[in-house]
């Protein structure tokens, strides 16, 4: 849906993402090359970001170093995407016509003060973008319809969850009353969900009620699976709790309305085409989890395994009803997954390999579409996994050498140990620097790093890290990067995948 944004905004988001990826200074020339734009255009964009996206972001510029991104402690990059969604003419139109399907496209242009030329451009782009989600833009009156009504409901659920954070509320109903009804039903069904999941269902619930009030209902003759009748009965038995909410949307609570509502919220929990399909997917997921456990020699409790299996089944079943990625312009899972990939590259390789095998065996885009989604959820469902993986990393063996005597060598050793104790095994050089020329390089073979306050050709250059007598901030950064290059899980564990 990014193509709905004007070209400068699309480019500025790409610049933002590139700056966020490198997390350090980057030259304007490199940004220009990455974005296929002139240096002047990039400099203008950077100036725009500095002036207009503050305080969400802080853009630093330097003639010597280039451009760097910093995020306020009280902010997050996602806030920029919300700002873009709420201020973009195209997305304001997309949101407005969701709530009111009676106006023509021309009337919306007048109401939202969008010029005729902009309106023509926006609606043309919108029609093309919506096709990618199985949706159609009708103009007289102006409304979104789907090849499946599920598509429209799930798309707008994604839109509102992305445009508004959990504490905001874009719907005309009472938020607390709506959540109370949802939680009541979930408790009676013995569903244990967190606030994130409850918020998703609550948004979907209100999107569905609005679509129903506009006359849109699911095409039940196209639904190949039915739900447990007790869910429908439960909602029917508590229709008195639903009526005050439905009245705010001017709709009557009927059996048809309840049936439609329940299918929207719950069908993706059980829409298997056959028992054979369910058996195959369950088997492949269990094999994937087994591979993770065996490669890293991990103990995995049944509860964690069940959570991971349940989440992956949910992704599969949801995709059957809504075969599109579940975001509009900000892919939160890609953003988080890239961080996990950088921090735990071995885990990422094993996950990527496992998902690739699953994709071949099930003809489902586990790796193509859900690589970072699953990487993220593995971390969430397996809460102590980061700690376990950290414990399996090989510590860097460090030898500290100083030409300022024993006390300085002791000082450096203690300083380095206090900063990196969990990642290193450290010791002081016990020999005399005066006679270093008599020591063969083989004497340093067992060490990964030699940290010194002097430079010399007598030491292996590939292991040498030279620091100031009192290490500077830059020195500490160099030490950290050098340690992190060694403090990794042994790549030999990937040999398991060759025989798996």
Tab-separated table of C-alpha atoms in Angstrom:
chain	number	residue	atom	x	y	z
A	1	UNK	CA	0.000	0.000	0.000
A	2	UNK	CA	3.002	2.327	0.086
A	3	UNK	CA	2.349	3.282	-3.512
A	4	UNK	CA	-0.661	5.212	-2.203
A	5	UNK	CA	1.785	7.659	-0.653
A	6	UNK	CA	3.238	10.457	-2.744
A	7	UNK	CA	6.697	9.789	-4.183
A	8	UNK	CA	8.626	12.053	-1.746
A	9	UNK	CA	7.017	10.334	1.276
A	10	UNK	CA	7.817	6.879	-0.111
A	11	UNK	CA	11.435	7.940	-0.597
A	12	UNK	CA	11.652	9.486	2.886
A	13	UNK	CA	10.414	6.260	4.464
A	14	UNK	CA	13.108	4.363	2.555
A	15	UNK	CA	15.723	6.827	3.825
A	16	UNK	CA	14.427	6.377	7.361
A	17	UNK	CA	14.600	2.587	7.064
A	18	UNK	CA	18.117	2.703	5.670
A	19	UNK	CA	19.286	4.988	8.480
A	20	UNK	CA	17.641	2.726	11.038
A	21	UNK	CA	19.320	-0.342	9.533
A	22	UNK	CA	22.880	0.965	9.669
A	23	UNK	CA	22.483	2.613	13.115
A	24	UNK	CA	25.533	4.810	12.431
A	25	UNK	CA	26.679	7.591	10.143
A	26	UNK	CA	26.011	7.137	6.434
A	27	UNK	CA	26.998	9.480	3.611
A	28	UNK	CA	24.414	11.416	1.626
A	29	UNK	CA	25.993	10.006	-1.537
A	30	UNK	CA	25.235	6.465	-0.396
A	31	UNK	CA	21.641	7.422	0.423
A	32	UNK	CA	21.314	8.984	-3.029
A	33	UNK	CA	22.610	5.793	-4.655
A	34	UNK	CA	20.314	3.567	-2.564
A	35	UNK	CA	17.263	5.644	-3.493
A	36	UNK	CA	18.188	6.344	-7.117
A	37	UNK	CA	17.913	10.073	-6.440
A	38	UNK	CA	20.114	13.129	-6.842
A	39	UNK	CA	22.254	14.372	-3.971
A	40	UNK	CA	20.209	17.579	-3.906
A	41	UNK	CA	16.952	15.614	-3.536
A	42	UNK	CA	18.392	13.545	-0.679
A	43	UNK	CA	19.660	16.639	1.131
A	44	UNK	CA	16.218	18.248	0.781
A	45	UNK	CA	14.591	15.069	2.123
A	46	UNK	CA	16.950	14.959	5.091
A	47	UNK	CA	16.133	18.606	5.866
A	48	UNK	CA	12.417	17.751	5.667
A	49	UNK	CA	12.868	14.805	8.059
A	50	UNK	CA	14.733	16.999	10.539
A	51	UNK	CA	12.039	19.668	10.518
A	52	UNK	CA	8.826	17.648	10.215
A	53	UNK	CA	9.380	14.277	11.893
A	54	UNK	CA	10.773	15.692	15.112
A	55	UNK	CA	10.248	14.796	17.982
A	56	UNK	CA	9.491	11.257	16.767
A	57	UNK	CA	12.997	11.098	15.316
A	58	UNK	CA	16.197	13.098	15.541
A	59	UNK	CA	18.209	13.354	12.325
A	60	UNK	CA	21.816	14.433	12.829
A	61	UNK	CA	23.893	15.773	9.944
A	62	UNK	CA	27.630	16.309	9.647
A	63	UNK	CA	29.703	17.549	6.706
A	64	UNK	CA	32.394	15.049	7.657
A	65	UNK	CA	30.333	11.979	8.593
A	66	UNK	CA	27.038	12.338	6.718
A	67	UNK	CA	23.637	11.534	8.238
A	68	UNK	CA	22.635	9.597	11.356
A	69	UNK	CA	19.309	8.648	12.936
A	70	UNK	CA	18.559	8.836	16.639
A	71	UNK	CA	15.284	7.966	18.326
A	72	UNK	CA	14.092	9.774	21.425
A	73	UNK	CA	13.912	7.496	24.506
A	74	UNK	CA	10.187	8.288	24.639
A	75	UNK	CA	9.595	7.634	20.936
A	76	UNK	CA	9.690	4.793	18.411
A	77	UNK	CA	10.104	4.604	14.655
A	78	UNK	CA	6.573	3.156	14.373
A	79	UNK	CA	5.162	6.524	15.449
A	80	UNK	CA	6.383	7.987	12.159
A	81	UNK	CA	4.389	5.443	10.174
A	82	UNK	CA	1.276	6.239	12.222
A	83	UNK	CA	1.847	9.919	11.566
A	84	UNK	CA	2.141	9.210	7.820
A	85	UNK	CA	-1.041	7.103	7.794
A	86	UNK	CA	-3.021	9.800	9.599
A	87	UNK	CA	-1.774	12.739	7.512
A	88	UNK	CA	-1.689	11.170	4.045
A	89	UNK	CA	-4.568	12.344	1.808
A	90	UNK	CA	-4.932	8.843	0.367
A	91	UNK	CA	-5.169	7.096	3.717
A	92	UNK	CA	-7.481	9.765	5.151
A	93	UNK	CA	-9.788	9.040	2.212
A	94	UNK	CA	-9.454	5.284	2.750
A	95	UNK	CA	-10.412	5.654	6.416
A	96	UNK	CA	-13.212	8.171	5.843
A	97	UNK	CA	-15.040	6.112	3.250
A	98	UNK	CA	-14.914	3.086	5.552
A	99	UNK	CA	-17.186	4.892	8.008
A	100	UNK	CA	-19.490	6.380	5.353
A	101	UNK	CA	-20.346	4.504	2.137
A	102	UNK	CA	-22.996	6.976	0.896
A	103	UNK	CA	-20.835	9.643	-0.776
A	104	UNK	CA	-19.429	9.704	-4.295
A	105	UNK	CA	-15.703	10.086	-4.821
A	106	UNK	CA	-16.252	13.709	-5.927
A	107	UNK	CA	-18.092	14.513	-2.690
A	108	UNK	CA	-15.230	13.038	-0.672
A	109	UNK	CA	-12.809	15.271	-2.553
A	110	UNK	CA	-14.832	18.321	-1.519
A	111	UNK	CA	-15.237	17.152	2.073
A	112	UNK	CA	-11.539	16.351	2.598
A	113	UNK	CA	-10.322	19.369	0.570
A	114	UNK	CA	-8.495	17.190	-1.954
A	115	UNK	CA	-7.957	18.825	-5.337
A	116	UNK	CA	-9.454	17.216	-8.435
A	117	UNK	CA	-6.025	16.349	-9.871
A	118	UNK	CA	-4.881	14.800	-6.574
A	119	UNK	CA	-8.167	12.925	-6.269
A	120	UNK	CA	-7.733	11.446	-9.755
A	121	UNK	CA	-4.173	10.365	-8.941
A	122	UNK	CA	-5.107	8.954	-5.522
A	123	UNK	CA	-8.097	6.927	-6.709
A	124	UNK	CA	-6.089	5.513	-9.616
A	125	UNK	CA	-3.304	4.394	-7.277
A	126	UNK	CA	-5.802	3.183	-4.688
A	127	UNK	CA	-7.585	0.932	-7.183
A	128	UNK	CA	-4.273	-0.671	-8.183
A	129	UNK	CA	-3.095	-1.122	-4.580
A	130	UNK	CA	-6.393	-2.546	-3.366
A	131	UNK	CA	-6.314	-5.194	-6.101
A	132	UNK	CA	-3.270	-6.630	-4.336
A	133	UNK	CA	-5.544	-7.288	-1.343
A	134	UNK	CA	-8.426	-8.729	-3.364
A	135	UNK	CA	-10.384	-5.479	-2.950
A	136	UNK	CA	-12.218	-3.184	-5.370
A	137	UNK	CA	-12.834	0.566	-5.077
A	138	UNK	CA	-16.344	1.516	-6.187
A	139	UNK	CA	-16.850	5.247	-6.797
A	140	UNK	CA	-20.608	5.916	-6.938
A	141	UNK	CA	-21.110	5.579	-4.047
A	142	UNK	CA	-17.523	5.386	-2.835
A	143	UNK	CA	-16.870	2.138	-0.953
A	144	UNK	CA	-14.534	-0.831	-0.717
A	145	UNK	CA	-15.828	-4.280	-1.627
A	146	UNK	CA	-13.920	-7.538	-1.620
A	147	UNK	CA	-13.799	-10.668	-3.707
A	148	UNK	CA	-14.470	-12.073	-0.246
A	149	UNK	CA	-15.994	-9.995	2.548
A	150	UNK	CA	-13.290	-11.491	4.777
A	151	UNK	CA	-10.720	-9.537	2.722
A	152	UNK	CA	-12.387	-6.183	3.428
A	153	UNK	CA	-12.809	-6.891	7.148
A	154	UNK	CA	-9.303	-8.218	7.693
A	155	UNK	CA	-7.739	-5.431	5.619
A	156	UNK	CA	-9.432	-2.715	7.668
A	157	UNK	CA	-8.579	-4.551	10.889
A	158	UNK	CA	-4.910	-4.334	9.842
A	159	UNK	CA	-5.331	-0.699	8.839
A	160	UNK	CA	-6.824	0.484	12.148
A	161	UNK	CA	-4.365	-1.505	14.255
A	162	UNK	CA	-1.500	0.062	12.326
A	163	UNK	CA	-2.854	3.618	12.268
A	164	UNK	CA	-3.871	3.720	15.956
A	165	UNK	CA	-2.030	2.449	18.989
A	166	UNK	CA	-3.741	0.375	21.658
A	167	UNK	CA	-4.735	3.390	23.763
A	168	UNK	CA	-6.417	5.203	20.841
A	169	UNK	CA	-9.958	4.447	19.686
A	170	UNK	CA	-11.248	5.411	16.205
A	171	UNK	CA	-14.718	3.839	16.474
A	172	UNK	CA	-17.970	5.524	17.610
A	173	UNK	CA	-18.777	2.869	20.230
A	174	UNK	CA	-17.733	2.927	23.867
A	175	UNK	CA	-14.330	1.232	23.974
A	176	UNK	CA	-14.673	-0.194	27.493
A	177	UNK	CA	-18.159	-1.558	26.763
A	178	UNK	CA	-16.917	-3.210	23.579
A	179	UNK	CA	-13.923	-4.815	25.301
A	180	UNK	CA	-16.094	-5.989	28.212
A	181	UNK	CA	-18.341	-7.892	25.797
A	182	UNK	CA	-15.386	-9.480	23.977
A	183	UNK	CA	-13.699	-10.509	27.229
A	184	UNK	CA	-16.949	-11.958	28.573
A	185	UNK	CA	-17.312	-14.190	25.496
A	186	UNK	CA	-13.652	-15.225	25.518
A	187	UNK	CA	-13.797	-16.150	29.201
A	188	UNK	CA	-16.916	-18.258	28.660
A	189	UNK	CA	-15.119	-20.041	25.816
A	190	UNK	CA	-12.069	-20.495	28.070
A	191	UNK	CA	-9.779	-18.581	25.684
A	192	UNK	CA	-6.765	-17.126	27.513
A	193	UNK	CA	-5.598	-14.103	25.535
A	194	UNK	CA	-3.384	-11.107	26.310
A	195	UNK	CA	-4.241	-7.437	25.690
A	196	UNK	CA	-2.578	-7.473	22.277
A	197	UNK	CA	-4.810	-10.328	21.098
A	198	UNK	CA	-7.926	-8.885	22.756
A	199	UNK	CA	-7.296	-5.564	21.014
A	200	UNK	CA	-7.057	-7.311	17.635
A	201	UNK	CA	-10.370	-9.122	18.201
A	202	UNK	CA	-11.991	-5.930	19.475
A	203	UNK	CA	-10.939	-3.989	16.362
A	204	UNK	CA	-12.157	-6.833	14.141
A	205	UNK	CA	-15.427	-6.917	16.118
A	206	UNK	CA	-16.106	-3.211	15.488
A	207	UNK	CA	-14.996	-3.363	11.849
A	208	UNK	CA	-17.466	-6.232	11.361
A	209	UNK	CA	-20.343	-4.353	13.002
A	210	UNK	CA	-19.720	-1.330	10.789
A	211	UNK	CA	-19.607	-3.481	7.651
A	212	UNK	CA	-22.849	-5.183	8.722
A	213	UNK	CA	-24.497	-1.794	9.290
A	214	UNK	CA	-23.603	-0.945	5.685
A	215	UNK	CA	-25.201	-4.155	4.391
A	216	UNK	CA	-22.053	-6.251	3.889
A	217	UNK	CA	-22.239	-9.879	5.043
A	218	UNK	CA	-20.103	-12.971	4.453
A	219	UNK	CA	-20.930	-15.200	1.510
A	220	UNK	CA	-21.616	-18.289	3.613
A	221	UNK	CA	-22.103	-20.540	0.588
A	222	UNK	CA	-18.357	-20.067	-0.116
A	223	UNK	CA	-17.279	-21.074	3.406
A	224	UNK	CA	-16.156	-24.695	3.375
A	225	UNK	CA	-15.941	-25.214	7.142
A	226	UNK	CA	-18.306	-24.623	10.033
A	227	UNK	CA	-17.597	-23.812	13.643
A	228	UNK	CA	-18.667	-25.578	16.787
A	229	UNK	CA	-22.381	-24.725	17.239
A	230	UNK	CA	-21.792	-23.992	20.919
A	231	UNK	CA	-19.968	-20.756	19.952
A	232	UNK	CA	-23.028	-19.484	18.084
A	233	UNK	CA	-25.277	-20.562	20.945
A	234	UNK	CA	-23.092	-18.778	23.475
A	235	UNK	CA	-23.323	-15.500	21.550
A	236	UNK	CA	-27.071	-15.945	21.059
A	237	UNK	CA	-27.587	-16.618	24.758
A	238	UNK	CA	-25.775	-13.349	25.555
A	239	UNK	CA	-27.335	-11.248	22.800
A	240	UNK	CA	-28.642	-8.876	25.483
A	241	UNK	CA	-25.016	-7.815	26.079
A	242	UNK	CA	-24.462	-7.321	22.362
A	243	UNK	CA	-27.591	-5.230	21.746
A	244	UNK	CA	-26.391	-1.935	23.369
A	245	UNK	CA	-23.256	-2.022	21.192
A	246	UNK	CA	-25.173	-2.965	18.034
A	247	UNK	CA	-27.665	-0.142	18.654
A	248	UNK	CA	-24.832	2.379	18.455
A	249	UNK	CA	-24.315	1.173	14.873
A	250	UNK	CA	-28.087	1.126	14.263
A	251	UNK	CA	-28.230	-2.607	13.560
A	252	UNK	CA	-30.496	-5.274	15.001
A	253	UNK	CA	-29.143	-8.372	16.688
A	254	UNK	CA	-30.449	-11.306	14.652
A	255	UNK	CA	-29.352	-14.907	14.146
A	256	UNK	CA	-27.873	-13.924	10.776
A	257	UNK	CA	-25.955	-11.032	12.321
A	258	UNK	CA	-24.574	-13.214	15.150
A	259	UNK	CA	-23.643	-16.032	12.769
A	260	UNK	CA	-21.789	-13.581	10.520
A	261	UNK	CA	-19.998	-11.982	13.471
A	262	UNK	CA	-18.884	-15.281	14.993
A	263	UNK	CA	-17.594	-16.597	11.660
A	264	UNK	CA	-15.501	-13.448	11.181
A	265	UNK	CA	-13.865	-13.662	14.596
A	266	UNK	CA	-13.446	-17.408	15.035
A	267	UNK	CA	-13.448	-19.197	11.677
A	268	UNK	CA	-9.685	-18.864	11.196
A	269	UNK	CA	-9.192	-21.007	14.307
A	270	UNK	CA	-10.568	-24.110	12.607
A	271	UNK	CA	-10.948	-23.681	8.841
A	272	UNK	CA	-9.154	-26.884	7.824
A	273	UNK	CA	-10.098	-28.226	4.400
A	274	UNK	CA	-9.634	-31.821	5.536
A	275	UNK	CA	-8.242	-34.011	8.301
A	276	UNK	CA	-5.344	-34.887	5.982
A	277	UNK	CA	-4.424	-31.209	5.637
A	278	UNK	CA	-4.484	-30.722	9.402
A	279	UNK	CA	-2.346	-33.830	9.921
A	280	UNK	CA	0.253	-32.718	7.347
A	281	UNK	CA	0.598	-29.177	8.721
A	282	UNK	CA	0.785	-30.427	12.318
A	283	UNK	CA	3.475	-32.944	11.366
A	284	UNK	CA	5.569	-30.338	9.522
A	285	UNK	CA	5.325	-27.841	12.388
A	286	UNK	CA	6.395	-30.497	14.898
A	287	UNK	CA	9.353	-31.457	12.684
A	288	UNK	CA	10.343	-27.782	12.505
A	289	UNK	CA	10.224	-27.445	16.303
A	290	UNK	CA	12.182	-30.702	16.662
A	291	UNK	CA	14.896	-29.345	14.341
A	292	UNK	CA	15.244	-26.201	16.458
A	293	UNK	CA	15.536	-28.277	19.596
A	294	UNK	CA	18.080	-30.717	18.167
A	295	UNK	CA	20.329	-28.195	16.411
A	296	UNK	CA	20.831	-26.117	19.545
A	297	UNK	CA	20.562	-29.069	21.958
A	298	UNK	CA	17.705	-27.354	23.783
A	299	UNK	CA	15.198	-28.553	26.309
A	300	UNK	CA	11.708	-27.528	25.268
A	301	UNK	CA	8.745	-27.820	27.619
A	302	UNK	CA	5.428	-29.121	26.320
A	303	UNK	CA	3.743	-25.794	27.083
A	304	UNK	CA	6.232	-23.823	24.962
A	305	UNK	CA	6.050	-26.384	22.167
A	306	UNK	CA	2.241	-26.218	22.228
A	307	UNK	CA	2.317	-22.407	22.074
A	308	UNK	CA	4.635	-22.431	19.065
A	309	UNK	CA	2.542	-25.077	17.302
A	310	UNK	CA	-0.656	-23.144	18.016
A	311	UNK	CA	0.788	-19.865	16.690
A	312	UNK	CA	2.069	-21.426	13.475
A	313	UNK	CA	-1.275	-23.142	12.867
A	314	UNK	CA	-2.990	-19.803	13.446
A	315	UNK	CA	-0.763	-18.161	10.800
A	316	UNK	CA	-1.565	-20.934	8.357
A	317	UNK	CA	-5.334	-20.857	8.917
A	318	UNK	CA	-5.546	-17.045	8.920
A	319	UNK	CA	-3.723	-17.002	5.581
A	320	UNK	CA	-6.323	-19.372	4.121
A	321	UNK	CA	-9.006	-16.734	4.737
A	322	UNK	CA	-6.794	-13.715	4.052
A	323	UNK	CA	-3.966	-14.699	1.680
A	324	UNK	CA	-2.070	-11.427	2.067
A	325	UNK	CA	0.515	-10.073	4.506
A	326	UNK	CA	-1.138	-8.529	7.526
A	327	UNK	CA	0.179	-4.944	7.366
A	328	UNK	CA	-0.399	-1.760	5.373
A	329	UNK	CA	2.844	0.278	5.266
A	330	UNK	CA	4.798	-0.773	8.383
A	331	UNK	CA	5.890	-4.402	8.646
A	332	UNK	CA	6.468	-4.681	12.389
A	333	UNK	CA	7.600	-8.291	12.102
A	334	UNK	CA	10.191	-7.457	9.452
A	335	UNK	CA	11.464	-4.614	11.646
A	336	UNK	CA	11.744	-6.863	14.736
A	337	UNK	CA	12.897	-9.909	12.780
A	338	UNK	CA	15.871	-8.052	11.296
A	339	UNK	CA	17.030	-7.182	14.817
A	340	UNK	CA	16.716	-10.831	15.900
A	341	UNK	CA	18.553	-11.946	12.752
A	342	UNK	CA	21.454	-9.598	13.498
A	343	UNK	CA	21.683	-10.638	17.141
A	344	UNK	CA	21.159	-14.378	16.633
A	345	UNK	CA	22.347	-15.176	13.076
A	346	UNK	CA	22.641	-18.930	13.726
A	347	UNK	CA	19.055	-19.104	14.978
A	348	UNK	CA	17.922	-17.207	11.891
A	349	UNK	CA	19.745	-19.629	9.565
A	350	UNK	CA	18.178	-22.657	11.244
A	351	UNK	CA	14.707	-21.073	11.146
A	352	UNK	CA	15.162	-20.067	7.503
A	353	UNK	CA	16.277	-23.584	6.567
A	354	UNK	CA	13.412	-25.217	8.466
A	355	UNK	CA	10.790	-22.938	6.926
A	356	UNK	CA	12.211	-23.588	3.468
A	357	UNK	CA	11.741	-27.330	3.972
A	358	UNK	CA	8.201	-26.787	5.239
A	359	UNK	CA	7.388	-24.600	2.252
A	360	UNK	CA	8.484	-27.351	-0.161
A	361	UNK	CA	6.465	-29.995	1.679
A	362	UNK	CA	3.235	-28.030	2.171
A	363	UNK	CA	3.092	-25.585	-0.758
A	364	UNK	CA	2.600	-22.746	1.732
A	365	UNK	CA	4.826	-19.603	1.905
A	366	UNK	CA	6.342	-20.303	5.329
A	367	UNK	CA	9.731	-18.899	4.297
A	368	UNK	CA	8.686	-16.547	1.494
A	369	UNK	CA	6.063	-14.624	3.481
A	370	UNK	CA	6.427	-15.584	7.141
A	371	UNK	CA	10.160	-15.923	7.818
A	372	UNK	CA	10.421	-12.872	10.074
A	373	UNK	CA	6.939	-13.354	11.521
A	374	UNK	CA	7.869	-16.811	12.810
A	375	UNK	CA	11.335	-15.692	13.933
A	376	UNK	CA	9.622	-13.023	16.035
A	377	UNK	CA	7.023	-15.389	17.508
A	378	UNK	CA	9.636	-18.004	18.401
A	379	UNK	CA	11.251	-15.364	20.602
A	380	UNK	CA	7.912	-14.346	22.123
A	381	UNK	CA	6.562	-17.832	22.817
A	382	UNK	CA	9.903	-19.182	24.029
A	383	UNK	CA	10.641	-16.461	26.556
A	384	UNK	CA	14.007	-17.688	27.850
A	385	UNK	CA	15.400	-18.573	24.410
A	386	UNK	CA	17.639	-15.451	24.171
A	387	UNK	CA	19.261	-16.342	27.506
A	388	UNK	CA	19.726	-19.969	26.432
A	389	UNK	CA	21.299	-18.973	23.118
A	390	UNK	CA	23.597	-16.460	24.814
A	391	UNK	CA	24.846	-19.222	27.128
A	392	UNK	CA	25.778	-21.343	24.095
A	393	UNK	CA	27.974	-18.698	22.507
A	394	UNK	CA	31.720	-19.244	22.592
A	395	UNK	CA	33.508	-16.714	24.794
A	396	UNK	CA	36.305	-14.635	23.345
A	397	UNK	CA	39.724	-15.473	24.827
A	398	UNK	CA	41.569	-12.221	25.494
A	399	UNK	CA	45.148	-11.488	26.490
A	400	UNK	CA	45.891	-7.977	27.814
A	401	UNK	CA	49.371	-6.549	27.244
A	402	UNK	CA	50.737	-3.187	28.401
A	403	UNK	CA	54.075	-1.431	27.999
A	404	UNK	CA	53.333	0.690	31.095
A	405	UNK	CA	53.933	-2.040	33.628
A	406	UNK	CA	52.000	-4.491	35.787
A	407	UNK	CA	49.635	-1.941	37.408
A	408	UNK	CA	48.454	-0.603	34.065
A	409	UNK	CA	47.995	-4.129	32.735
A	410	UNK	CA	45.899	-4.933	35.832
A	411	UNK	CA	43.878	-1.737	35.327
A	412	UNK	CA	43.055	-2.558	31.685
A	413	UNK	CA	42.153	-6.156	32.543
A	414	UNK	CA	39.711	-5.128	35.277
A	415	UNK	CA	38.117	-2.454	33.078
A	416	UNK	CA	37.569	-4.855	30.180
A	417	UNK	CA	36.308	-7.604	32.481
A	418	UNK	CA	33.770	-5.312	34.164
A	419	UNK	CA	32.317	-4.360	30.767
A	420	UNK	CA	32.294	-7.744	29.024
A	421	UNK	CA	32.588	-10.422	31.708
A	422	UNK	CA	29.760	-12.580	30.321
A	423	UNK	CA	31.341	-12.676	26.861
A	424	UNK	CA	35.042	-13.210	27.576
A	425	UNK	CA	37.788	-15.196	29.243
A	426	UNK	CA	40.541	-12.701	30.041
A	427	UNK	CA	44.088	-12.857	31.387
A	428	UNK	CA	47.183	-10.633	31.668
A	429	UNK	CA	50.432	-11.196	29.846
A	430	UNK	CA	52.920	-12.490	32.403
A	431	UNK	CA	56.035	-12.075	30.282
A	432	UNK	CA	58.175	-8.980	29.796
A	433	UNK	CA	57.370	-6.641	26.932
A	434	UNK	CA	61.093	-5.789	26.783
A	435	UNK	CA	61.781	-9.260	25.352
A	436	UNK	CA	58.671	-9.610	23.200
A	437	UNK	CA	60.906	-9.990	20.138
A	438	UNK	CA	62.026	-13.371	21.524
A	439	UNK	CA	58.464	-14.736	21.784
A	440	UNK	CA	57.132	-16.710	18.764
A	441	UNK	CA	53.663	-15.980	17.382
A	442	UNK	CA	52.647	-19.522	18.282
A	443	UNK	CA	52.626	-18.425	21.938
A	444	UNK	CA	49.474	-16.416	21.200
A	445	UNK	CA	47.682	-19.120	19.218
A	446	UNK	CA	45.112	-19.901	21.939
A	447	UNK	CA	43.902	-16.272	22.141
A	448	UNK	CA	41.248	-14.655	19.964
A	449	UNK	CA	42.218	-11.058	20.783
A	450	UNK	CA	45.355	-9.325	22.002
A	451	UNK	CA	44.408	-5.985	23.561
A	452	UNK	CA	47.391	-3.665	23.980
A	453	UNK	CA	48.231	-0.003	24.452
A	454	UNK	CA	51.033	-0.206	21.870
A	455	UNK	CA	51.394	-1.241	18.250
A	456	UNK	CA	54.019	-3.681	17.036
A	457	UNK	CA	54.694	-6.005	14.119
A	458	UNK	CA	55.738	-8.666	16.633
A	459	UNK	CA	52.094	-9.591	17.366
A	460	UNK	CA	49.596	-11.222	14.956
A	461	UNK	CA	47.879	-8.278	13.279
A	462	UNK	CA	44.557	-10.111	12.813
A	463	UNK	CA	44.202	-10.470	16.601
A	464	UNK	CA	45.562	-7.089	17.635
A	465	UNK	CA	43.335	-4.390	19.174
A	466	UNK	CA	45.255	-1.252	20.171
A	467	UNK	CA	43.670	1.141	22.693
A	468	UNK	CA	44.649	4.351	24.462
A	469	UNK	CA	46.250	4.087	27.898
A	470	UNK	CA	42.854	5.134	29.267
A	471	UNK	CA	40.433	3.654	26.699
A	472	UNK	CA	38.246	6.225	24.951
A	473	UNK	CA	34.596	5.736	23.968
A	474	UNK	CA	35.793	4.912	20.456
A	475	UNK	CA	38.166	2.298	21.908
A	476	UNK	CA	35.329	0.676	23.846
A	477	UNK	CA	33.282	0.523	20.665
A	478	UNK	CA	36.174	-1.189	18.856
A	479	UNK	CA	36.630	-3.681	21.706
A	480	UNK	CA	32.915	-4.470	21.766
A	481	UNK	CA	32.754	-5.074	18.020
A	482	UNK	CA	35.873	-7.245	18.123
A	483	UNK	CA	34.425	-9.355	20.942
A	484	UNK	CA	31.040	-9.661	19.232
A	485	UNK	CA	32.758	-10.959	16.090
A	486	UNK	CA	33.988	-13.907	18.170
A	487	UNK	CA	31.207	-14.251	20.749
A	488	UNK	CA	28.970	-16.369	18.562
A	489	UNK	CA	27.418	-19.794	18.447
A	490	UNK	CA	29.777	-22.234	16.751
A	491	UNK	CA	28.732	-22.393	13.076
A	492	UNK	CA	29.560	-26.121	13.054
A	493	UNK	CA	26.108	-26.731	14.557
A	494	UNK	CA	24.699	-26.072	11.091
A	495	UNK	CA	26.224	-29.385	10.005
A	496	UNK	CA	23.159	-30.986	11.600
A	497	UNK	CA	21.015	-29.491	8.863
A	498	UNK	CA	23.030	-31.296	6.184
A	499	UNK	CA	22.112	-34.665	7.651
A	500	UNK	CA	18.617	-33.750	8.834
